[in-house]
PDB file of C-alpha atoms in Angstrom:
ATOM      1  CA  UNK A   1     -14.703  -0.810   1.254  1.00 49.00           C
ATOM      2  CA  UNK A   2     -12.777   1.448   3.359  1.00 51.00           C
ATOM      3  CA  UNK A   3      -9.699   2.465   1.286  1.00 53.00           C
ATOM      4  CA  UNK A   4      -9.390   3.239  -2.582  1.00 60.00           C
ATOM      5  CA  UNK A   5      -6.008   2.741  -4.432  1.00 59.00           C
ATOM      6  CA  UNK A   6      -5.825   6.196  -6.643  1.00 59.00           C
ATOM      7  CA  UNK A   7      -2.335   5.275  -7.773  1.00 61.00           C
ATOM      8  CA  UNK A   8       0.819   2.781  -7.485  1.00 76.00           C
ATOM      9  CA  UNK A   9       3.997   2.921  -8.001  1.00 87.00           C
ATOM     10  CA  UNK A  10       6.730   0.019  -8.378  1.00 89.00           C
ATOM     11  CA  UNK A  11      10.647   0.047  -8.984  1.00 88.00           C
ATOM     12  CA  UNK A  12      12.461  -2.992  -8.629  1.00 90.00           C
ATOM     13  CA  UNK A  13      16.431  -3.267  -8.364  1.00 88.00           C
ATOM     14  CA  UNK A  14      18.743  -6.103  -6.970  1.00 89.00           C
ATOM     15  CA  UNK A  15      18.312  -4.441  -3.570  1.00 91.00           C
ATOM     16  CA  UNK A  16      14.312  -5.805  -3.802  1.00 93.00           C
ATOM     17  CA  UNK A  17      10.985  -4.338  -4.741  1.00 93.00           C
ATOM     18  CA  UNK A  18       9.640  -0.777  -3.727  1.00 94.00           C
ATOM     19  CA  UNK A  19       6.403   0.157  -3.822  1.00 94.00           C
ATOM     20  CA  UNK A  20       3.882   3.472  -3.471  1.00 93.00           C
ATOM     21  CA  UNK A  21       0.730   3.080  -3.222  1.00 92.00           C
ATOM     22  CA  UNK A  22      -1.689   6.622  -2.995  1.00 90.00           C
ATOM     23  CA  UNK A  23      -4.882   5.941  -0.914  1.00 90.00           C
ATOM     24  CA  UNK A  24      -8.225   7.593  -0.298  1.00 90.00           C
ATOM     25  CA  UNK A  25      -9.354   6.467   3.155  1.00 91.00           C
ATOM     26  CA  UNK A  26     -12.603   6.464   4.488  1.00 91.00           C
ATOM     27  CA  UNK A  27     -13.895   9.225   7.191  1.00 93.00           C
ATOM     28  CA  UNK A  28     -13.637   7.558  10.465  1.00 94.00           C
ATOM     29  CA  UNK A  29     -11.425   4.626   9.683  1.00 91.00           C
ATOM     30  CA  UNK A  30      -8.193   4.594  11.723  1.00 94.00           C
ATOM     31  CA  UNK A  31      -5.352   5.348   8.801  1.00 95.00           C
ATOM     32  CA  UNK A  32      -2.315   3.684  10.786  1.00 95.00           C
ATOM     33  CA  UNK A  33      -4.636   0.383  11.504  1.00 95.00           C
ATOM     34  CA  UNK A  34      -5.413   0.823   7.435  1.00 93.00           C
ATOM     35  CA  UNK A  35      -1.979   1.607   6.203  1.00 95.00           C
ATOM     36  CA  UNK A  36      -0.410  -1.543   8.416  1.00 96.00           C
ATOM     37  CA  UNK A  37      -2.864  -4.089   6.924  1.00 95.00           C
ATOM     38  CA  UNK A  38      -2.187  -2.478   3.320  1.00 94.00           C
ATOM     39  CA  UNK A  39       1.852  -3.117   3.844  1.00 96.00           C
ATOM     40  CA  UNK A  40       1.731  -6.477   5.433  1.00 96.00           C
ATOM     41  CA  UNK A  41      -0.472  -7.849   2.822  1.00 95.00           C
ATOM     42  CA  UNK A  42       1.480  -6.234   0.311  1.00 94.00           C
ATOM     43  CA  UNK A  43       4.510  -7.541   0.726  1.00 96.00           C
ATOM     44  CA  UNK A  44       3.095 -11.169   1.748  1.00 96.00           C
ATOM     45  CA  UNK A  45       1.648 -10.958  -1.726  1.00 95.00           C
ATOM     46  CA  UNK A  46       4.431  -9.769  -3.916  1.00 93.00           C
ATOM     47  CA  UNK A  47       6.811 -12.252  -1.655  1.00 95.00           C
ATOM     48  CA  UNK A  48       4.810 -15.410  -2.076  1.00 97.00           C
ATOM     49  CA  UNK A  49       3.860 -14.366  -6.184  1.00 94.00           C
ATOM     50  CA  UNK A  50       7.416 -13.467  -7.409  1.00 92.00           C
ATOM     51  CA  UNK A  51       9.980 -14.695  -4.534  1.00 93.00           C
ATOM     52  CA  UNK A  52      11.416 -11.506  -4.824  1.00 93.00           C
ATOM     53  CA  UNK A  53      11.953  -9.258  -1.438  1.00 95.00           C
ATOM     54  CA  UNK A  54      10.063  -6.304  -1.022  1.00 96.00           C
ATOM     55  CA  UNK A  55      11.846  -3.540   0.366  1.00 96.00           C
ATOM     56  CA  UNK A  56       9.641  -0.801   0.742  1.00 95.00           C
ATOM     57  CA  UNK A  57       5.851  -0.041   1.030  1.00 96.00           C
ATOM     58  CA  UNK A  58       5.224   3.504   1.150  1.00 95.00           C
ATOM     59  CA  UNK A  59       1.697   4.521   1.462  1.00 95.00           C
ATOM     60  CA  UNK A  60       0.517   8.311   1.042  1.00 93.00           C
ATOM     61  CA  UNK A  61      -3.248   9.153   2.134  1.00 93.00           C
ATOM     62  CA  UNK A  62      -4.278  11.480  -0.774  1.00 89.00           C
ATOM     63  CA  UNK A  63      -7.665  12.243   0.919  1.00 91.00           C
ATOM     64  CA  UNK A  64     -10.462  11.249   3.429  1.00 92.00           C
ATOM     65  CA  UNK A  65     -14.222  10.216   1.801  1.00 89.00           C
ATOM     66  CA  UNK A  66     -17.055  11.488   4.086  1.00 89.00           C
TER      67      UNK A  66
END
């Protein structure tokens, strides 16, 4: 696995669903390529399970694992 979720965050208002997610990447992995998969499957997810619109996915790298 290349990524490791440390911590997530979720607040939901009327506005939709935001979300923080705190990753640990792995050394050599391309972060951007990582952190657009994490968000699009994300909010596919959350969008198909609860019908509710998710508004934000922000994604903080906490660290890289050599």
């Amino acid at each position: 696995e290349f990524r490791r979720v440390l911590f997530r965050s979720v607040n939901i208002t009327e506005a939709g669903i935001d979300i923080d997610l705190f990753i640990i990447v792995e050394y050599g992995i391309s972060i951007v390529e990582v952190c657009n998969i994490i968000k699009s499957q994300v909010c596919y997810k959350i969008e198909n399970m609860t019908g509710a619109k998710v508004r934000r996915v922000n994604i903080s790298v906490e660290g890289i694992r050599v």
